[in-house]
mmCIF file of C-alpha atoms in Angstrom:
data_model
loop_
_atom_site.group_PDB
_atom_site.id
_atom_site.type_symbol
_atom_site.label_atom_id
_atom_site.label_comp_id
_atom_site.label_asym_id
_atom_site.label_seq_id
_atom_site.Cartn_x
_atom_site.Cartn_y
_atom_site.Cartn_z
ATOM 1 C CA UNK A 9 -15.959 -24.036 -8.059
ATOM 2 C CA UNK A 10 -14.950 -20.427 -7.836
ATOM 3 C CA UNK A 11 -12.469 -19.122 -10.361
ATOM 4 C CA UNK A 12 -9.796 -16.420 -10.344
ATOM 5 C CA UNK A 13 -10.670 -14.597 -13.537
ATOM 6 C CA UNK A 14 -8.371 -11.567 -13.390
ATOM 7 C CA UNK A 15 -5.374 -10.186 -11.531
ATOM 8 C CA UNK A 16 -3.662 -6.824 -11.580
ATOM 9 C CA UNK A 17 -0.913 -4.920 -9.787
ATOM 10 C CA UNK A 18 -0.914 -1.143 -9.528
ATOM 11 C CA UNK A 19 0.728 1.678 -7.636
ATOM 12 C CA UNK A 20 -1.529 3.681 -5.318
ATOM 13 C CA UNK A 21 0.248 6.987 -4.635
ATOM 14 C CA UNK A 22 -2.345 9.592 -3.637
ATOM 15 C CA UNK A 23 -0.909 12.204 -5.962
ATOM 16 C CA UNK A 24 -1.729 10.012 -9.007
ATOM 17 C CA UNK A 25 -5.234 11.403 -8.718
ATOM 18 C CA UNK A 26 -4.674 14.238 -6.259
ATOM 19 C CA UNK A 27 -2.025 16.226 -8.113
ATOM 20 C CA UNK A 28 -2.280 15.400 -11.833
ATOM 21 C CA UNK A 29 -1.355 19.004 -12.627
ATOM 22 C CA UNK A 30 2.205 18.777 -11.321
ATOM 23 C CA UNK A 31 3.225 15.752 -13.433
ATOM 24 C CA UNK A 32 4.513 15.817 -16.978
ATOM 25 C CA UNK A 33 1.446 15.362 -19.222
ATOM 26 C CA UNK A 34 3.015 12.644 -21.390
ATOM 27 C CA UNK A 35 4.033 10.557 -18.370
ATOM 28 C CA UNK A 36 0.653 11.017 -16.746
ATOM 29 C CA UNK A 37 -1.227 10.077 -19.898
ATOM 30 C CA UNK A 38 0.826 6.920 -20.447
ATOM 31 C CA UNK A 39 0.158 5.823 -16.885
ATOM 32 C CA UNK A 40 -3.533 6.692 -17.060
ATOM 33 C CA UNK A 41 -3.751 4.734 -20.325
ATOM 34 C CA UNK A 42 -2.329 1.738 -18.473
ATOM 35 C CA UNK A 43 -4.996 2.111 -15.812
ATOM 36 C CA UNK A 44 -7.721 2.416 -18.457
ATOM 37 C CA UNK A 45 -6.543 -0.764 -20.166
ATOM 38 C CA UNK A 46 -6.585 -2.590 -16.830
ATOM 39 C CA UNK A 47 -10.121 -1.313 -16.293
ATOM 40 C CA UNK A 48 -11.201 -2.591 -19.709
ATOM 41 C CA UNK A 49 -9.722 -6.053 -19.089
ATOM 42 C CA UNK A 50 -11.093 -6.238 -15.569
ATOM 43 C CA UNK A 51 -14.601 -5.318 -16.722
ATOM 44 C CA UNK A 52 -14.396 -7.962 -19.474
ATOM 45 C CA UNK A 53 -13.583 -10.588 -16.830
ATOM 46 C CA UNK A 54 -16.917 -9.811 -15.059
ATOM 47 C CA UNK A 55 -15.765 -10.398 -11.464
ATOM 48 C CA UNK A 56 -18.289 -10.923 -8.646
ATOM 49 C CA UNK A 57 -15.724 -10.248 -5.933
ATOM 50 C CA UNK A 58 -12.527 -8.192 -5.686
ATOM 51 C CA UNK A 59 -9.848 -9.413 -3.302
ATOM 52 C CA UNK A 60 -7.433 -6.578 -2.646
ATOM 53 C CA UNK A 61 -3.931 -7.021 -1.266
ATOM 54 C CA UNK A 62 -3.158 -3.633 0.248
ATOM 55 C CA UNK A 63 -1.456 -1.931 3.174
ATOM 56 C CA UNK A 64 -2.201 0.539 5.912
ATOM 57 C CA UNK A 65 -0.301 3.823 6.171
ATOM 58 C CA UNK A 66 -0.634 3.978 9.959
ATOM 59 C CA UNK A 67 -4.124 5.469 9.706
ATOM 60 C CA UNK A 68 -5.645 2.310 11.200
ATOM 61 C CA UNK A 69 -3.088 0.284 13.065
ATOM 62 C CA UNK A 70 -1.158 2.087 15.813
ATOM 63 C CA UNK A 71 2.149 1.056 17.302
ATOM 64 C CA UNK A 72 0.226 -0.285 20.289
ATOM 65 C CA UNK A 73 -1.391 -2.965 18.134
ATOM 66 C CA UNK A 74 0.273 -3.807 14.802
ATOM 67 C CA UNK A 75 -0.904 -6.834 12.818
ATOM 68 C CA UNK A 76 1.282 -8.453 10.154
ATOM 69 C CA UNK A 77 -1.802 -9.426 8.142
ATOM 70 C CA UNK A 78 -5.334 -8.168 8.720
ATOM 71 C CA UNK A 79 -8.528 -9.166 6.924
ATOM 72 C CA UNK A 80 -11.203 -6.493 6.524
ATOM 73 C CA UNK A 81 -14.608 -7.599 7.804
ATOM 74 C CA UNK A 82 -16.405 -4.303 7.197
ATOM 75 C CA UNK A 83 -19.875 -4.275 5.653
ATOM 76 C CA UNK A 84 -18.811 -1.193 3.665
ATOM 77 C CA UNK A 85 -15.714 0.896 2.968
ATOM 78 C CA UNK A 86 -15.554 4.602 2.345
ATOM 79 C CA UNK A 87 -13.238 4.671 -0.660
ATOM 80 C CA UNK A 88 -12.554 7.471 -0.308
ATOM 81 C CA UNK A 89 -14.147 9.036 2.748
ATOM 82 C CA UNK A 90 -15.549 12.533 2.459
ATOM 83 C CA UNK A 91 -12.490 13.787 4.335
ATOM 84 C CA UNK A 92 -9.969 12.156 2.024
ATOM 85 C CA UNK A 93 -11.905 12.856 -1.182
ATOM 86 C CA UNK A 94 -10.647 16.418 -1.440
ATOM 87 C CA UNK A 95 -7.002 15.459 -1.083
ATOM 88 C CA UNK A 96 -7.220 12.611 -3.607
ATOM 89 C CA UNK A 97 -9.659 14.484 -5.864
ATOM 90 C CA UNK A 98 -11.865 11.402 -6.083
ATOM 91 C CA UNK A 99 -15.590 11.680 -5.348
ATOM 92 C CA UNK A 100 -16.459 10.154 -1.981
ATOM 93 C CA UNK A 101 -18.241 6.828 -2.295
ATOM 94 C CA UNK A 102 -19.185 3.885 -0.131
ATOM 95 C CA UNK A 103 -18.521 0.445 -1.551
ATOM 96 C CA UNK A 104 -19.725 -2.935 -0.301
ATOM 97 C CA UNK A 105 -17.406 -5.225 1.619
ATOM 98 C CA UNK A 106 -17.482 -9.021 1.691
ATOM 99 C CA UNK A 107 -17.383 -9.812 5.423
ATOM 100 C CA UNK A 108 -18.751 -13.335 5.099
ATOM 101 C CA UNK A 109 -15.986 -14.279 2.682
ATOM 102 C CA UNK A 110 -13.555 -12.558 5.038
ATOM 103 C CA UNK A 111 -14.750 -14.635 7.990
ATOM 104 C CA UNK A 112 -14.346 -17.791 5.910
ATOM 105 C CA UNK A 113 -10.766 -16.732 5.025
ATOM 106 C CA UNK A 114 -9.991 -16.300 8.718
ATOM 107 C CA UNK A 115 -11.362 -19.704 9.638
ATOM 108 C CA UNK A 116 -9.616 -21.452 6.767
ATOM 109 C CA UNK A 117 -6.412 -19.578 7.614
ATOM 110 C CA UNK A 118 -6.335 -20.990 11.127
ATOM 111 C CA UNK A 119 -6.613 -24.490 9.694
ATOM 112 C CA UNK A 120 -3.863 -23.787 7.165
ATOM 113 C CA UNK A 121 -1.429 -22.191 9.617
ATOM 114 C CA UNK A 122 -2.141 -18.509 8.921
ATOM 115 C CA UNK A 123 -3.334 -16.762 12.064
ATOM 116 C CA UNK A 124 -4.653 -13.635 10.392
ATOM 117 C CA UNK A 125 -5.874 -10.620 12.336
ATOM 118 C CA UNK A 126 -9.180 -8.979 11.465
ATOM 119 C CA UNK A 127 -10.938 -5.660 11.774
ATOM 120 C CA UNK A 128 -14.579 -4.589 11.564
ATOM 121 C CA UNK A 129 -13.600 -0.927 11.207
ATOM 122 C CA UNK A 130 -11.124 0.141 8.573
ATOM 123 C CA UNK A 131 -10.466 3.642 7.374
ATOM 124 C CA UNK A 132 -9.312 3.181 3.820
ATOM 125 C CA UNK A 133 -7.024 5.688 2.143
ATOM 126 C CA UNK A 134 -5.291 5.767 -1.193
ATOM 127 C CA UNK A 135 -4.567 2.021 -1.063
ATOM 128 C CA UNK A 136 -8.181 1.324 -2.109
ATOM 129 C CA UNK A 137 -9.566 4.572 -3.478
ATOM 130 C CA UNK A 138 -6.862 5.521 -5.991
ATOM 131 C CA UNK A 139 -6.692 2.221 -7.897
ATOM 132 C CA UNK A 140 -10.444 1.594 -7.667
ATOM 133 C CA UNK A 141 -11.175 5.050 -9.061
ATOM 134 C CA UNK A 142 -9.541 3.839 -12.271
ATOM 135 C CA UNK A 143 -10.306 0.115 -12.219
ATOM 136 C CA UNK A 144 -13.932 0.276 -11.128
ATOM 137 C CA UNK A 145 -15.071 3.845 -11.679
ATOM 138 C CA UNK A 146 -18.773 3.041 -11.791
ATOM 139 C CA UNK A 147 -19.907 -0.281 -10.422
ATOM 140 C CA UNK A 148 -17.639 -1.986 -7.869
ATOM 141 C CA UNK A 149 -18.174 -5.634 -6.942
ATOM 142 C CA UNK A 150 -17.943 -6.369 -3.193
ATOM 143 C CA UNK A 151 -14.370 -5.971 -1.976
ATOM 144 C CA UNK A 152 -12.364 -8.044 0.476
ATOM 145 C CA UNK A 153 -9.219 -6.153 1.496
ATOM 146 C CA UNK A 154 -6.330 -8.020 3.079
ATOM 147 C CA UNK A 155 -3.895 -5.644 4.738
ATOM 148 C CA UNK A 156 -0.209 -6.517 5.060
ATOM 149 C CA UNK A 157 2.113 -4.504 7.273
ATOM 150 C CA UNK A 158 4.395 -2.727 4.792
ATOM 151 C CA UNK A 159 4.924 0.470 6.786
ATOM 152 C CA UNK A 160 5.853 -0.256 10.400
ATOM 153 C CA UNK A 161 8.860 -2.591 10.615
ATOM 154 C CA UNK A 162 9.544 -5.337 11.418
ATOM 155 C CA UNK A 163 7.503 -6.508 8.415
ATOM 156 C CA UNK A 164 6.540 -10.023 7.345
ATOM 157 C CA UNK A 165 9.101 -11.401 4.912
ATOM 158 C CA UNK A 166 8.404 -11.335 1.175
ATOM 159 C CA UNK A 167 8.346 -15.131 1.202
ATOM 160 C CA UNK A 168 5.756 -15.184 3.985
ATOM 161 C CA UNK A 169 3.605 -12.682 2.087
ATOM 162 C CA UNK A 170 3.814 -14.874 -1.015
ATOM 163 C CA UNK A 171 2.831 -17.919 1.067
ATOM 164 C CA UNK A 172 -0.102 -16.017 2.593
ATOM 165 C CA UNK A 173 -1.259 -15.139 -0.911
ATOM 166 C CA UNK A 174 -0.891 -18.777 -1.980
ATOM 167 C CA UNK A 175 -3.198 -19.762 0.872
ATOM 168 C CA UNK A 176 -5.728 -17.116 -0.189
ATOM 169 C CA UNK A 177 -5.607 -18.357 -3.795
ATOM 170 C CA UNK A 178 -6.182 -21.960 -2.705
ATOM 171 C CA UNK A 179 -9.007 -20.841 -0.429
ATOM 172 C CA UNK A 180 -10.735 -18.899 -3.198
ATOM 173 C CA UNK A 181 -10.467 -21.665 -5.792
ATOM 174 C CA UNK A 182 -11.926 -24.155 -3.300
ATOM 175 C CA UNK A 183 -15.032 -22.061 -2.688
ATOM 176 C CA UNK A 184 -18.253 -23.659 -3.873
ATOM 177 C CA UNK A 185 -20.317 -21.996 -6.553
ATOM 178 C CA UNK A 186 -19.398 -20.236 -9.735
ATOM 179 C CA UNK A 187 -17.969 -17.115 -8.124
ATOM 180 C CA UNK A 188 -15.678 -15.066 -10.377
ATOM 181 C CA UNK A 189 -12.897 -13.482 -8.367
ATOM 182 C CA UNK A 190 -10.491 -10.733 -9.380
ATOM 183 C CA UNK A 191 -7.315 -10.043 -7.436
ATOM 184 C CA UNK A 192 -5.803 -6.580 -7.197
ATOM 185 C CA UNK A 193 -2.616 -5.692 -5.341
ATOM 186 C CA UNK A 194 -1.660 -2.065 -4.808
ATOM 187 C CA UNK A 195 1.440 -0.126 -3.743
ATOM 188 C CA UNK A 196 5.060 0.288 -4.861
ATOM 189 C CA UNK A 197 7.129 0.328 -6.813
ATOM 190 C CA UNK A 198 10.163 2.302 -5.570
ATOM 191 C CA UNK A 199 9.549 5.395 -3.515
ATOM 192 C CA UNK A 200 11.017 7.076 -0.491
ATOM 193 C CA UNK A 201 8.416 8.721 1.757
ATOM 194 C CA UNK A 202 9.346 10.785 4.792
ATOM 195 C CA UNK A 203 12.961 9.617 4.849
ATOM 196 C CA UNK A 204 15.961 11.857 4.124
ATOM 197 C CA UNK A 205 15.817 10.516 0.547
ATOM 198 C CA UNK A 206 12.179 11.532 0.018
ATOM 199 C CA UNK A 207 11.514 12.007 -3.679
ATOM 200 C CA UNK A 208 14.053 9.478 -4.907
ATOM 201 C CA UNK A 209 12.874 6.863 -7.444
ATOM 202 C CA UNK A 210 15.015 3.902 -8.552
ATOM 203 C CA UNK A 211 13.872 3.022 -12.068
ATOM 204 C CA UNK A 212 16.541 0.344 -12.454
ATOM 205 C CA UNK A 213 15.194 -1.551 -9.475
ATOM 206 C CA UNK A 214 11.606 -1.030 -10.626
ATOM 207 C CA UNK A 215 12.455 -2.551 -14.013
ATOM 208 C CA UNK A 216 14.228 -5.435 -12.292
ATOM 209 C CA UNK A 217 11.084 -6.119 -10.257
ATOM 210 C CA UNK A 218 8.849 -5.845 -13.325
ATOM 211 C CA UNK A 219 11.155 -8.090 -15.383
ATOM 212 C CA UNK A 220 10.931 -10.893 -12.841
ATOM 213 C CA UNK A 221 7.167 -10.543 -12.646
ATOM 214 C CA UNK A 222 7.033 -10.536 -16.440
ATOM 215 C CA UNK A 223 8.872 -13.862 -16.529
ATOM 216 C CA UNK A 224 6.751 -15.440 -13.746
ATOM 217 C CA UNK A 225 9.989 -15.709 -11.775
ATOM 218 C CA UNK A 226 9.263 -14.278 -8.317
ATOM 219 C CA UNK A 227 11.976 -16.256 -6.527
ATOM 220 C CA UNK A 228 14.617 -13.464 -6.538
ATOM 221 C CA UNK A 229 11.970 -11.117 -5.140
ATOM 222 C CA UNK A 230 11.087 -13.578 -2.388
ATOM 223 C CA UNK A 231 14.737 -13.659 -1.313
ATOM 224 C CA UNK A 232 14.832 -9.898 -0.739
ATOM 225 C CA UNK A 233 15.436 -8.782 2.815
ATOM 226 C CA UNK A 234 13.891 -5.741 4.416
ATOM 227 C CA UNK A 235 17.299 -4.042 4.135
ATOM 228 C CA UNK A 236 17.618 -4.919 0.423
ATOM 229 C CA UNK A 237 14.263 -3.317 -0.343
ATOM 230 C CA UNK A 238 14.920 -0.304 1.871
ATOM 231 C CA UNK A 239 18.218 0.325 0.039
ATOM 232 C CA UNK A 240 16.975 -0.175 -3.536
ATOM 233 C CA UNK A 241 13.238 0.483 -3.408
ATOM 234 C CA UNK A 242 12.886 2.751 -0.401
ATOM 235 C CA UNK A 243 10.455 2.437 2.457
ATOM 236 C CA UNK A 244 7.609 2.723 -0.068
ATOM 237 C CA UNK A 245 9.139 -0.143 -2.044
ATOM 238 C CA UNK A 246 8.321 -2.386 0.919
ATOM 239 C CA UNK A 247 4.768 -2.347 -0.472
ATOM 240 C CA UNK A 248 5.772 -4.885 -3.118
ATOM 241 C CA UNK A 249 4.771 -7.362 -0.394
ATOM 242 C CA UNK A 250 1.183 -6.831 -1.607
ATOM 243 C CA UNK A 251 2.219 -7.679 -5.156
ATOM 244 C CA UNK A 252 4.069 -10.784 -3.966
ATOM 245 C CA UNK A 253 1.020 -11.931 -2.013
ATOM 246 C CA UNK A 254 -1.083 -11.679 -5.175
ATOM 247 C CA UNK A 255 1.522 -13.530 -7.221
ATOM 248 C CA UNK A 256 1.463 -16.292 -4.610
ATOM 249 C CA UNK A 257 -2.254 -16.723 -5.259
ATOM 250 C CA UNK A 258 -1.731 -17.379 -8.978
ATOM 251 C CA UNK A 259 1.399 -19.523 -9.293
ATOM 252 C CA UNK A 260 2.902 -19.552 -12.751
ATOM 253 C CA UNK A 261 1.048 -16.443 -13.878
ATOM 254 C CA UNK A 262 3.133 -13.638 -15.322
ATOM 255 C CA UNK A 263 2.645 -9.905 -15.297
ATOM 256 C CA UNK A 264 2.709 -7.645 -18.333
ATOM 257 C CA UNK A 265 3.580 -4.061 -17.431
ATOM 258 C CA UNK A 266 1.059 -1.983 -19.371
ATOM 259 C CA UNK A 267 2.684 1.197 -18.096
ATOM 260 C CA UNK A 268 5.673 2.176 -16.034
ATOM 261 C CA UNK A 269 6.461 5.806 -15.304
ATOM 262 C CA UNK A 270 8.896 7.159 -12.733
ATOM 263 C CA UNK A 271 6.894 10.228 -11.819
ATOM 264 C CA UNK A 272 9.231 12.485 -9.858
ATOM 265 C CA UNK A 273 6.462 14.897 -8.923
ATOM 266 C CA UNK A 274 4.463 12.057 -7.364
ATOM 267 C CA UNK A 275 7.657 10.710 -5.736
ATOM 268 C CA UNK A 276 6.800 7.216 -6.985
ATOM 269 C CA UNK A 277 7.800 4.707 -9.630
ATOM 270 C CA UNK A 278 4.257 4.059 -10.879
ATOM 271 C CA UNK A 279 3.132 0.941 -12.732
ATOM 272 C CA UNK A 280 0.069 -0.889 -13.940
ATOM 273 C CA UNK A 281 0.518 -4.626 -14.508
ATOM 274 C CA UNK A 282 -1.891 -7.192 -15.919
ATOM 275 C CA UNK A 283 -1.255 -10.648 -14.469
ATOM 276 C CA UNK A 284 -2.399 -13.661 -16.457
ATOM 277 C CA UNK A 285 -1.751 -17.393 -16.997
ATOM 278 C CA UNK B 18 15.961 -1.809 13.265
ATOM 279 C CA UNK B 19 15.740 1.424 15.156
ATOM 280 C CA UNK B 20 12.257 2.426 16.173
ATOM 281 C CA UNK B 21 11.103 4.707 18.970
ATOM 282 C CA UNK B 22 7.701 3.926 20.413
ATOM 283 C CA UNK B 23 7.698 7.254 22.257
ATOM 284 C CA UNK B 24 8.222 9.253 19.063
ATOM 285 C CA UNK B 25 5.716 7.213 17.091
ATOM 286 C CA UNK B 26 3.110 7.547 19.817
ATOM 287 C CA UNK B 27 3.403 11.341 19.833
ATOM 288 C CA UNK B 28 3.426 11.588 16.043
ATOM 289 C CA UNK B 29 0.465 9.217 15.678
ATOM 290 C CA UNK B 30 -1.591 11.335 18.061
ATOM 291 C CA UNK B 31 -0.711 14.565 16.241
ATOM 292 C CA UNK B 32 -1.311 12.982 12.820
ATOM 293 C CA UNK B 33 -4.737 11.737 13.909
ATOM 294 C CA UNK B 34 -5.744 15.266 14.765
ATOM 295 C CA UNK B 35 -4.863 16.083 11.125
ATOM 296 C CA UNK B 36 -2.546 18.716 12.509
ATOM 297 C CA UNK B 37 0.358 19.576 10.215
ATOM 298 C CA UNK B 38 3.213 21.300 11.953
ATOM 299 C CA UNK B 39 6.480 22.994 11.287
ATOM 300 C CA UNK B 40 7.594 21.926 14.732
ATOM 301 C CA UNK B 41 5.860 20.548 17.817
ATOM 302 C CA UNK B 42 5.266 22.707 20.849
ATOM 303 C CA UNK B 43 5.980 21.734 24.451
ATOM 304 C CA UNK B 44 2.210 21.469 24.802
ATOM 305 C CA UNK B 45 2.048 18.888 21.983
ATOM 306 C CA UNK B 46 4.619 16.767 23.797
ATOM 307 C CA UNK B 47 3.308 17.199 27.327
ATOM 308 C CA UNK B 48 2.606 13.884 29.000
ATOM 309 C CA UNK B 49 4.708 11.768 26.610
ATOM 310 C CA UNK B 50 7.879 10.058 27.791
ATOM 311 C CA UNK B 51 10.375 11.221 25.195
ATOM 312 C CA UNK B 52 14.125 11.540 25.684
ATOM 313 C CA UNK B 53 15.836 14.912 25.685
ATOM 314 C CA UNK B 54 17.194 14.202 22.197
ATOM 315 C CA UNK B 55 13.749 13.224 20.916
ATOM 316 C CA UNK B 56 12.193 16.298 22.501
ATOM 317 C CA UNK B 57 14.775 18.541 20.828
ATOM 318 C CA UNK B 58 14.129 16.972 17.410
ATOM 319 C CA UNK B 59 10.342 17.274 17.777
ATOM 320 C CA UNK B 60 10.433 20.893 18.876
ATOM 321 C CA UNK B 61 12.922 21.776 16.128
ATOM 322 C CA UNK B 62 10.926 19.919 13.451
ATOM 323 C CA UNK B 63 14.207 18.209 12.524
ATOM 324 C CA UNK B 64 12.882 15.564 10.134
ATOM 325 C CA UNK B 65 16.257 13.958 9.417
ATOM 326 C CA UNK B 66 17.047 13.637 13.115
ATOM 327 C CA UNK B 67 13.595 12.210 13.852
ATOM 328 C CA UNK B 68 14.177 9.557 11.192
ATOM 329 C CA UNK B 69 17.582 8.779 12.663
ATOM 330 C CA UNK B 70 16.038 8.442 16.132
ATOM 331 C CA UNK B 71 13.487 5.893 14.932
ATOM 332 C CA UNK B 72 10.359 7.849 14.061
ATOM 333 C CA UNK B 73 8.278 6.227 11.337
ATOM 334 C CA UNK B 74 8.859 8.138 8.075
ATOM 335 C CA UNK B 75 5.165 8.011 7.089
ATOM 336 C CA UNK B 76 4.325 9.763 10.357
ATOM 337 C CA UNK B 77 7.169 12.260 9.900
ATOM 338 C CA UNK B 78 5.788 13.111 6.469
ATOM 339 C CA UNK B 79 2.210 13.483 7.681
ATOM 340 C CA UNK B 80 3.024 15.742 10.599
ATOM 341 C CA UNK B 81 5.873 17.770 9.121
ATOM 342 C CA UNK B 82 4.660 17.901 5.496
ATOM 343 C CA UNK B 83 5.729 21.553 5.152
ATOM 344 C CA UNK B 84 9.353 20.560 5.842
ATOM 345 C CA UNK B 85 9.571 18.505 2.642
ATOM 346 C CA UNK B 86 10.563 20.105 -0.643
ATOM 347 C CA UNK B 87 8.666 17.499 -2.705
#
């Protein structure tokens, strides 16, 4: 049977790679060290497949057609595209998708009560390219991205995201063969983007989130309402839905924060978290 | 929650042209069904008002990036 051999949570703010110069060097280096340690552990786990819990930033899904959850069925992903490479300061590269696994997720989802949307054309932005530039700088196993609506409310509830992730975890573990799967969730933690509070970071809330993840106690996070998160974590904090989906896939696992830095210049509370049994 | 499809439709179209603006012109808005209040906020580049009227903040940021101090 397939096995989940690694799991990690990271922020994905584009300025992490795009504007290193504006951040305080000591903060940047501590965060980058966290990413490097995640990369080392991920490589040691030798995954054959990366399942990524991520979100769109309205570059793909318009207000005329907004899925709560969407499975990527692309043969390849530009992560980043040539156009976005300059902004994120990451070399453009094309990485392999895993559309056959994606199709199997969709079919199993319908049986399990998760009517997931799908897309054969996804323009990926920082949600894939920034974390993968650190976590898989050279060779990238095939990737299966699962997009959750974290940006265009109304959003699926944290509890629903966690349940969706639980389904994905069960699906992966039931796959035949000796496939080694790594899970990566990106986004968060607190940040306010485009609102009147743009630039605010709430470190207290970020630590509260990390503490619960560290204790394998997601329940208080699953009870959060959209309004709770908007107030304490900002509209960018809504991206913790991706993290909660991943945690649903590995019940009982806890997350060790390898780095947490509230980087004002990147307008984001940035973290790297290793999740393990 | 307050959301304006009209505003988000205009801003999505402008954002997809990778056009960053200080304010939108009448030409940018031509053909969209926006209210007088929405039109005024778009043409003034009033990012706080656009947020209040239900524009998506990610789209506000993409289009009116120059209006943000950070």
